[in-house]
Short mmCIF file of C-alpha atoms in Angstrom, two decimals:
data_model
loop_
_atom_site.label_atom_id
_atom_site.label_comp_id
_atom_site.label_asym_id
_atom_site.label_seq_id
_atom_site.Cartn_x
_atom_site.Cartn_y
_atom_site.Cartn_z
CA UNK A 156 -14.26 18.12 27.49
CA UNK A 157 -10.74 18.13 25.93
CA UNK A 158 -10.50 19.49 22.32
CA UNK A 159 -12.43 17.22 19.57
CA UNK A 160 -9.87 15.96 16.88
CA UNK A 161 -8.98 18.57 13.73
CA UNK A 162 -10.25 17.07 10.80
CA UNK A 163 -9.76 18.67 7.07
CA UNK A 164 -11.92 16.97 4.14
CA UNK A 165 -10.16 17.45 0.55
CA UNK A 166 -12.38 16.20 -2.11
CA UNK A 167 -13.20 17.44 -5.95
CA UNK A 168 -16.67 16.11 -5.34
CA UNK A 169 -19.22 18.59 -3.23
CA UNK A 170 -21.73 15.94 -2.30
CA UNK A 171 -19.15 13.77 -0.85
CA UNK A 172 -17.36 16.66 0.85
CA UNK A 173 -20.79 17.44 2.20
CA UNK A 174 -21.91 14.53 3.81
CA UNK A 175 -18.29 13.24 5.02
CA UNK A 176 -18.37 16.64 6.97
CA UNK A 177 -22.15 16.40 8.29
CA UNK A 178 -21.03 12.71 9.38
CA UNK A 179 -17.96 13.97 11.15
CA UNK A 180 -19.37 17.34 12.72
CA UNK A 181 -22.27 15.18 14.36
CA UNK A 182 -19.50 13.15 16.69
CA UNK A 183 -18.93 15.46 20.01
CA UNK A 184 -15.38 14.68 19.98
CA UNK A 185 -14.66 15.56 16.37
CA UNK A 186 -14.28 18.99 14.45
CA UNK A 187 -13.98 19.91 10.72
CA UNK A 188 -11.74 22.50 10.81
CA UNK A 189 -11.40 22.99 6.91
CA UNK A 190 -12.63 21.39 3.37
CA UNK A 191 -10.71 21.69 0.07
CA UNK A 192 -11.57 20.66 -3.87
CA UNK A 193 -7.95 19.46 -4.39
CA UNK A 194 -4.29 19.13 -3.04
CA UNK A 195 -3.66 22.56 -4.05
CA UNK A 196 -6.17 24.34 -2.02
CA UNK A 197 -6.27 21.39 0.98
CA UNK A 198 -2.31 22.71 1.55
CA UNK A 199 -3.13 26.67 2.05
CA UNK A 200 -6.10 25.59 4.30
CA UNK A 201 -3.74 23.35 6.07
CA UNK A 202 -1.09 25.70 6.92
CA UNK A 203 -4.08 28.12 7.89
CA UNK A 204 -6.38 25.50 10.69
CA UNK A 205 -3.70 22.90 11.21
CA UNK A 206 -5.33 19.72 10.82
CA UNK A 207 -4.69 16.39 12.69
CA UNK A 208 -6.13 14.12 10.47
CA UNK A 209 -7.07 14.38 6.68
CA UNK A 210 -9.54 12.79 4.56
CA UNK A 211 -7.56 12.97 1.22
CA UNK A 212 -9.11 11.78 -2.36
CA UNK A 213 -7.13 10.37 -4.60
CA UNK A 214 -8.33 11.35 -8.17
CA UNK A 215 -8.75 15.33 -7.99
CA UNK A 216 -7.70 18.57 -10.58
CA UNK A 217 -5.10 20.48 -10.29
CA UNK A 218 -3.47 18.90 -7.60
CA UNK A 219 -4.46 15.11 -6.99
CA UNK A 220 -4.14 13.20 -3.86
CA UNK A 221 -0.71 11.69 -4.25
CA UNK A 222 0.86 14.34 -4.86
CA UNK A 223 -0.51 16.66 -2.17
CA UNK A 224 0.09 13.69 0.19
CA UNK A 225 4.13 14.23 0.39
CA UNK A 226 3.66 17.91 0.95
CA UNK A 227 1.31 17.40 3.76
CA UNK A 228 3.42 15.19 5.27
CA UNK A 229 6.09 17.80 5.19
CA UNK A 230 3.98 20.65 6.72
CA UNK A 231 3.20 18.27 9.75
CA UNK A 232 4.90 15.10 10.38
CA UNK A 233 2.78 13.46 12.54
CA UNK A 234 -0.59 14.62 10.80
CA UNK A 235 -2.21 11.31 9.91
CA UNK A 236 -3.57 10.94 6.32
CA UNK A 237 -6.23 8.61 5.48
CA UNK A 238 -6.25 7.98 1.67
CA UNK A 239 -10.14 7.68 0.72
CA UNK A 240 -11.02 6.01 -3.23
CA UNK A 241 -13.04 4.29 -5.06
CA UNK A 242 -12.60 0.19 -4.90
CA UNK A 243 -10.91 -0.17 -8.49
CA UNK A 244 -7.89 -1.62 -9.22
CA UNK A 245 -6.02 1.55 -10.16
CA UNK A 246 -6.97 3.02 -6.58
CA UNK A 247 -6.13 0.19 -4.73
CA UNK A 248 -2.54 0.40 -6.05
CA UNK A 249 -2.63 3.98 -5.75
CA UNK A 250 -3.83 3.47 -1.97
CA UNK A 251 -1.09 0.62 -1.43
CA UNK A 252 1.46 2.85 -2.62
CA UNK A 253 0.18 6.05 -0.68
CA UNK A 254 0.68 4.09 2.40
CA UNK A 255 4.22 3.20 1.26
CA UNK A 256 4.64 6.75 1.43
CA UNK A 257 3.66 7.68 4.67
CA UNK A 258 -0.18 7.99 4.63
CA UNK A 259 -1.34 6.37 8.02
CA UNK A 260 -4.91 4.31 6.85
CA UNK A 261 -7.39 4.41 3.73
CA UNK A 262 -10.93 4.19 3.15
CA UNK A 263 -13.12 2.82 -0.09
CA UNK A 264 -15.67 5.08 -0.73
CA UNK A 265 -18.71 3.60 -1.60
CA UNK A 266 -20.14 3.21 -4.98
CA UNK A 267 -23.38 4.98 -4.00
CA UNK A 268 -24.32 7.19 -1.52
CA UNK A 269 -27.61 6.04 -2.10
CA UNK A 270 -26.64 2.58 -1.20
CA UNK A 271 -27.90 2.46 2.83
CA UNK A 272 -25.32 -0.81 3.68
CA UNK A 273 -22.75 1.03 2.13
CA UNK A 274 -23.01 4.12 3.27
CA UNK A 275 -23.35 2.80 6.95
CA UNK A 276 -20.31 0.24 7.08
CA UNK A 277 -18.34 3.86 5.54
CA UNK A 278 -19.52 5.87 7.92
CA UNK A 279 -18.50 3.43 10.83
CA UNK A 280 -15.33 3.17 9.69
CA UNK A 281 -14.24 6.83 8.94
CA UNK A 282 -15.27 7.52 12.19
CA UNK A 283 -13.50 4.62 13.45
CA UNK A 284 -10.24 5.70 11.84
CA UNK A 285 -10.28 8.98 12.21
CA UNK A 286 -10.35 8.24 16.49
CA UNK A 287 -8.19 5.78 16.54
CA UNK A 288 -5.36 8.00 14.57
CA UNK A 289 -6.03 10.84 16.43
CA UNK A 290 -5.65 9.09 19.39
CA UNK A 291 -2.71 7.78 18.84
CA UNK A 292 -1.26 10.74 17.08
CA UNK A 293 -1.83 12.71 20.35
CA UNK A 294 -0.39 9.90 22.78
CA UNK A 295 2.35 10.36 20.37
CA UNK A 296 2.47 14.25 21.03
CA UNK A 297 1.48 13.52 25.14
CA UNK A 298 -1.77 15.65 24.23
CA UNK A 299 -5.12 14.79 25.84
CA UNK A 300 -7.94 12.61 24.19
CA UNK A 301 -11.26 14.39 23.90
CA UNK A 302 -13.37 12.58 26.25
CA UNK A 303 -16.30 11.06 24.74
CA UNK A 304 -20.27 11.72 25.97
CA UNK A 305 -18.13 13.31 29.21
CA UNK A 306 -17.01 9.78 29.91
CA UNK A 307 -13.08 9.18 29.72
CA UNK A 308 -10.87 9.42 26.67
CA UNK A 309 -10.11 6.00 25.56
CA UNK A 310 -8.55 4.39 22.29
CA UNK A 311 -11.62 3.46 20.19
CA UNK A 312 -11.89 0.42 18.28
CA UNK A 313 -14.06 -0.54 15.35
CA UNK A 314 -15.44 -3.53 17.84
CA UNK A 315 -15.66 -1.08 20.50
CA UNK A 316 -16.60 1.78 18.83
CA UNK A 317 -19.92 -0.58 17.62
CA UNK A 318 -20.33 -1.82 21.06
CA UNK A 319 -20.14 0.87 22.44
CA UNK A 320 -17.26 -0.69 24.84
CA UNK A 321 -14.23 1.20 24.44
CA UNK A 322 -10.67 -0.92 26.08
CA UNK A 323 -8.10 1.65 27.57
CA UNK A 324 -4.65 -0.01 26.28
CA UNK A 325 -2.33 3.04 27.14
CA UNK A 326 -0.22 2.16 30.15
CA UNK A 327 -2.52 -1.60 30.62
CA UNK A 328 0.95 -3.99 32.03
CA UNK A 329 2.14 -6.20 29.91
CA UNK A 330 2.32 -9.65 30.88
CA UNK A 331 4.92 -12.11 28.89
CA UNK A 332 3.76 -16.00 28.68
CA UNK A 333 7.27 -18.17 29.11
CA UNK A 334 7.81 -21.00 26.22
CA UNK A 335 9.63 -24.35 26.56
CA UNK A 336 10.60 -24.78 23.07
CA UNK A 337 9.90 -28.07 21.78
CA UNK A 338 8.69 -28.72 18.47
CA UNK A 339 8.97 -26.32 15.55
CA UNK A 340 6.23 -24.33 13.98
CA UNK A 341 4.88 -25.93 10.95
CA UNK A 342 3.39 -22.61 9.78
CA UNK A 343 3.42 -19.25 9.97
CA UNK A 344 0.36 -17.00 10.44
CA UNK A 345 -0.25 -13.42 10.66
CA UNK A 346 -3.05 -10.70 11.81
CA UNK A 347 -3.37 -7.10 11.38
CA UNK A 348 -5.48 -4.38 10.11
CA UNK A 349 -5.30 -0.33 10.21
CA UNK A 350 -1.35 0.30 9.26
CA UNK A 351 -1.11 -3.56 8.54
CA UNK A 352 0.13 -2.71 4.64
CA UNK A 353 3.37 -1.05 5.70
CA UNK A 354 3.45 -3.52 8.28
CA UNK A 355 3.49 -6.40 6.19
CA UNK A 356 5.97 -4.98 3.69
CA UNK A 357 8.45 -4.18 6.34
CA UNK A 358 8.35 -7.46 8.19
CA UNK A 359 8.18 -9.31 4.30
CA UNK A 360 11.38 -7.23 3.09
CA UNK A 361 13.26 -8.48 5.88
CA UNK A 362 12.51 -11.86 5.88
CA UNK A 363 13.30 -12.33 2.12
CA UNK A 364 14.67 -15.60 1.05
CA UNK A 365 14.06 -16.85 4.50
CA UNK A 366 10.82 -19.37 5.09
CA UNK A 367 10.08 -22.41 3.71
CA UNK A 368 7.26 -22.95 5.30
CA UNK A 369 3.27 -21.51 4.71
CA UNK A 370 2.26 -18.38 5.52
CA UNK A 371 -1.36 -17.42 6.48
CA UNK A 372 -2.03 -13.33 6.59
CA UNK A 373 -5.67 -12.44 7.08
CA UNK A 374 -5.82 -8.42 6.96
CA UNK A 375 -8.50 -6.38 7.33
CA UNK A 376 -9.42 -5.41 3.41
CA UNK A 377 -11.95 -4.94 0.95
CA UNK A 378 -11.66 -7.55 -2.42
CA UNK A 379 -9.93 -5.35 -4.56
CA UNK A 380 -7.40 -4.29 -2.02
CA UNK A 381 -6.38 -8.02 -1.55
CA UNK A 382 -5.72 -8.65 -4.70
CA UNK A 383 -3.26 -5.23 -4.87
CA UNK A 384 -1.42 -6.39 -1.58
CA UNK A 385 -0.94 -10.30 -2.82
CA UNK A 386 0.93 -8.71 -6.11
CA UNK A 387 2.86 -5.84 -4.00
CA UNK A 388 3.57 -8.73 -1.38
CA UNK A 389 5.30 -11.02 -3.90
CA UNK A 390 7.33 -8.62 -5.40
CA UNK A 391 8.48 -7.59 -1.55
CA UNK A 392 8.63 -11.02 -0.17
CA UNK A 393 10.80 -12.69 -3.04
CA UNK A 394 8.18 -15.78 -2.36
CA UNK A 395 4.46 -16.17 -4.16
CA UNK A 396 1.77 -14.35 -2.44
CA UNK A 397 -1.75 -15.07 -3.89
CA UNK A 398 -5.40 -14.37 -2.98
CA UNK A 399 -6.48 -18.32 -1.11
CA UNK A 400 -8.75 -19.80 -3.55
CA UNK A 401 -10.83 -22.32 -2.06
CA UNK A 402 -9.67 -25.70 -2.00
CA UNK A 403 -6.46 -25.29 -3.02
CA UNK A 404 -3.64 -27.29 -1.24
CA UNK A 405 -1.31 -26.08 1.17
CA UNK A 406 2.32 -26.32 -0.16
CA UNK A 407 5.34 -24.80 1.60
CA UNK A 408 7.03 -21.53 0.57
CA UNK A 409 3.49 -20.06 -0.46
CA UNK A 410 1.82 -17.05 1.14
CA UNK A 411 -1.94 -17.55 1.33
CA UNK A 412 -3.98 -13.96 1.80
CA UNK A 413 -7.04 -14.05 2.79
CA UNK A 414 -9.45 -12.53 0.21
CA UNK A 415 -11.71 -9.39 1.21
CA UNK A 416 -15.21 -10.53 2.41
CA UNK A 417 -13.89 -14.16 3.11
CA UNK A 418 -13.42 -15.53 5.82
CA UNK A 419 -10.19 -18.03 5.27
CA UNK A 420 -9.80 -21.38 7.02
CA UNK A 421 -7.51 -24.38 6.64
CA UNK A 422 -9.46 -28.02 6.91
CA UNK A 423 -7.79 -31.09 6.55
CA UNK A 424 -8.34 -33.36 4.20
CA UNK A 425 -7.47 -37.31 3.19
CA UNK A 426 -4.77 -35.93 0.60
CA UNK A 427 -3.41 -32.96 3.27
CA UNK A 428 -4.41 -29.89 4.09
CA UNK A 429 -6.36 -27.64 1.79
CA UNK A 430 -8.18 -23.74 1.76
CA UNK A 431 -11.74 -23.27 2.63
CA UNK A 432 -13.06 -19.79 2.13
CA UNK A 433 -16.51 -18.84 3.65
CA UNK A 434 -19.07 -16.03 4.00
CA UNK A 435 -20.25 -16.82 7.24
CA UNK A 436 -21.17 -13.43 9.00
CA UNK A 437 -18.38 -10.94 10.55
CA UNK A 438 -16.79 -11.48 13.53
CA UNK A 439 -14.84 -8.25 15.16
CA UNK A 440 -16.94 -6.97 12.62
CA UNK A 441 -14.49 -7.82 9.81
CA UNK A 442 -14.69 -10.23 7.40
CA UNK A 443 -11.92 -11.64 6.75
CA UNK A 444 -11.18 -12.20 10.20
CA UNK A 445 -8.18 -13.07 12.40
CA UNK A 446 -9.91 -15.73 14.60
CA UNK A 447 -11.60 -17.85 12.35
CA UNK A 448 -8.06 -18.45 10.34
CA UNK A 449 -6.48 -19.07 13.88
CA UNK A 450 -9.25 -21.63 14.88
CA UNK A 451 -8.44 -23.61 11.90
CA UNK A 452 -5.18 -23.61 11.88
CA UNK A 453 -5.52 -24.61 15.55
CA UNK A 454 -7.55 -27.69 14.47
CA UNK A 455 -5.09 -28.87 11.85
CA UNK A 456 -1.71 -27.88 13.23
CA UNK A 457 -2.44 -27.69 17.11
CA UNK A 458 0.07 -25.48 18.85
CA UNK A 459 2.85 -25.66 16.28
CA UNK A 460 1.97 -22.31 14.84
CA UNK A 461 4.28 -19.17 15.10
CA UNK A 462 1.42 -16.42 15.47
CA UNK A 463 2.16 -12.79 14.46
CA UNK A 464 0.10 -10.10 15.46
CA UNK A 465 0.34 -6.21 13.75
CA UNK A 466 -1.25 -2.79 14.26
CA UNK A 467 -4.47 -3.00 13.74
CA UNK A 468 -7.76 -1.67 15.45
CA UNK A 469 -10.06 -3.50 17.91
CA UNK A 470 -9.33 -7.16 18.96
CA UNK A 471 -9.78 -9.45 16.19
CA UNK A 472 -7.09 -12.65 16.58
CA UNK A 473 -7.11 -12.12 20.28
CA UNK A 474 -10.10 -15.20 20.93
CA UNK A 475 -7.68 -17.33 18.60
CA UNK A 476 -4.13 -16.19 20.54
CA UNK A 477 -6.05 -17.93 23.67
CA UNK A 478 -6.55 -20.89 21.97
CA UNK A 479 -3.19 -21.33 20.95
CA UNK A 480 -1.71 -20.06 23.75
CA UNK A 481 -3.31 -22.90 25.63
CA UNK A 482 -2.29 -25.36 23.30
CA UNK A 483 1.18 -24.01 24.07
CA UNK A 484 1.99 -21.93 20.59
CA UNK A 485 4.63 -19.08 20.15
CA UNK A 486 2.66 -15.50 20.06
CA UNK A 487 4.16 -12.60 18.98
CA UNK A 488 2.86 -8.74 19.36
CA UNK A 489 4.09 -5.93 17.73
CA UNK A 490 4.68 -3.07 20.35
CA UNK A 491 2.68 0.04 20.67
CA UNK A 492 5.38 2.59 19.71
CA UNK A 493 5.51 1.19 16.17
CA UNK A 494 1.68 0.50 15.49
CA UNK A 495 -0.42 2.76 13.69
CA UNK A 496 -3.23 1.71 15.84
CA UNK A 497 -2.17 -0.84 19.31
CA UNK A 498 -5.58 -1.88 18.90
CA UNK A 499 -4.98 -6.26 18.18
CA UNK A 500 -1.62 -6.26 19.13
CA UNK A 501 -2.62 -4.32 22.39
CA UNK A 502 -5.30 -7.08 23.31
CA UNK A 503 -3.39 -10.11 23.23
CA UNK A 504 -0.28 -8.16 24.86
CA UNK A 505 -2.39 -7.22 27.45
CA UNK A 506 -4.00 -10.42 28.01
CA UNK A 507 -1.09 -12.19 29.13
CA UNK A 508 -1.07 -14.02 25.45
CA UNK A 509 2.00 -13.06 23.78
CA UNK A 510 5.57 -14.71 23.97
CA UNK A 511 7.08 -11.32 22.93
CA UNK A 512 6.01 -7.67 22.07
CA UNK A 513 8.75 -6.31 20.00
CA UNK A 514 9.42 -3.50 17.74
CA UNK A 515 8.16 -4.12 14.00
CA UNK A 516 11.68 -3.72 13.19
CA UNK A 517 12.30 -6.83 15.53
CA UNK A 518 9.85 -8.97 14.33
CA UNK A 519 11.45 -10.44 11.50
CA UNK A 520 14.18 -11.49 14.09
CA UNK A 521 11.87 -12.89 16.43
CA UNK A 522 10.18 -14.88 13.96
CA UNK A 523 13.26 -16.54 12.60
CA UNK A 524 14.13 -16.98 16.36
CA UNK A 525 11.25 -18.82 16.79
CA UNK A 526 11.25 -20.66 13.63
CA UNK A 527 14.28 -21.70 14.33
CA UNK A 528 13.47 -23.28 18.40
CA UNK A 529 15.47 -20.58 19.65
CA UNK A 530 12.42 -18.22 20.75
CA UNK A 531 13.41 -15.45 22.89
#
């Protein structure tokens, strides 16, 4: 068995410390190599084990998480930092802007550790993350993958991880779909998850000032978070970004975000099309998900949707790329070199679902391209 991943916990609290290290230490393919009660302390045991990925708090003494982020950053460039808080509205800023400034991924802690649902969808997705980083940081690095059970080292996803079917994207061909342009996209829709943030505000910041037309972004996201991303979206996109509300009509020049634990949908109605928000149970064990929003919008728009798909883990939005892509839609991927996690983008690439798989410094090109019936 290859080397498990390096994993340092910084915390100020000693339960939590305790039994995020007990969760990690009981995965084969995992190691704790350090723990630390603030940024201070986490950046001497850093430079002493050498960490891949850290579990960093946010509120902590002496040395809080933001500003020992930076600094660990600068120790190891490629270490990947995943920001963990409590769901308030101070932290989810805090965690927005963390990820503006280089950490890869975040986690809500729960409320209770006494809390069994809690606890268990936490668990299952530190665990999650802290693979799916690791992985890619050491594809990044050309490093082996710690095999896992002594089977082969794949790139976990949350839906695989829960399965227990890991997909293999690294080096899976890439098949392009050809397009006859023909009529333009009405709207504009967009998927991702782990790295999605950054994503978002890179793609957004380009394409200020530049669509007219709606914009549907599910991302992977607890409530709170939403409603942090909508405001930090508006200011970057130059164009109102709001948590959907349900039944509220579609209007142009709006960006609709679905809120965390909805699942968003667009129905049509006798005066147009209008929101509908449900709680009907996960699917890609997320909620919001990618492919409910793309069934909907399949029903009411049929193929003229321009489709975006970001880093993200597992495969959510893939189900709904096949739909459109039989319909004849415009599908794009962002490529594995600039995802956090090639998890959803890697699916429908691989699939044979995507028009294009471009940089996420291309994207904004490629949608006005396609926006504009000149898709490449």
């Amino acid at each position: 068995m290859q080397s498990p991943y390096r994993v340092m916990v910084v915390d100020d609290s000693a339960v939590i410390r305790g039994f995020l290290t007990r969760w990690l230490k009981e995965e084969d393919d995992i190691e704790v190599v350090a723990s630390a009660g603030n940024g201070a302390i986490a950046l001497k045991e850093f430079e002493k084990h050498h960490p891949e990925i850290v579990v960093l708090d946010i509120e902590m003494p002496e040395m809080d998480g933001m500003t020992a982020l930076p600094k660990l950053i600068e120790l190891d460039r490629n270490v990947k930092v995943i920001m963990a808080s409590t769901l308030t509205l101070r932290n989810a800023d805090i965690s927005m802007r963390a990820l503006a400034k280089g950490a890869a991924d975040y986690v809500p802690k729960p409320e209770s550790t006494r809390e069994a649902g809690e606890k268990e969808v936490f668990h299952r997705d530190l665990i999650a993350k802290v693979r799916a980083l690791g992985a890619t940081r050491r594809r990044k690095l050309g490093e082996d993958l710690p095999s896992v059970g002594g089977g082969a080292a794949v790139v976990p996803s949350l839906a695989a991880q829960a399965s227990s079917a890991p997909t293999i994207y690294k080096g899976a061909e890439i098949k392009l779909r050809s397009h006859n342009a023909g009529l333009f996209p009405k709207v504009l829709a967009i998927g991702s998850s782990t790295g999605g943030p950054q994503a978002l505000f890179s793609v957004f910041e380009k394409l200020k000032g530049k669509l007219s037309l709606p914009v549907f972004i599910t991302q992977h996201m607890p409530a709170t978070f939403t409603a942090i991303l909508a405001e930090h979206l508006t200011k970057i996109a130059g164009m109102k970004c709001a948590e959907a509300v349900d039944g509220e009509k579609i209007e142009g020049g709006r960006i609709y975000l679905a809120p965390g634990d909805w699942h968003m949908t667009v129905v049509k109605g006798a005066d147009g099309e209008k929101i509908s928000l449900n709680q009907n149970p996960p699917e890609n064990f997320c909620r919001p998900a990618v492919d409910p929003m793309l069934r909907s919008l399949v029903e009411v728009y049929g193929s003229r949707i321009l489709t975006v798909i970001l880093t993200g883990m597992g495969q959510d939005g893939k189900l709904g790329c096949e739909q459109l892509a039989n319909l004849g839609g415009y599908v794009i991927a962002q490529d594995e070199e600039t995802s956090v996690v090639w998890g959803m983008p890697g699916a429908v690439a691989t699939a044979g679902l995507s028009n294009a798989v471009v940089s996420l410094n291309d994207i904004p090109a490629a949608v006005e391209n396609a926006l504009s019936g000149r898709p490449s």
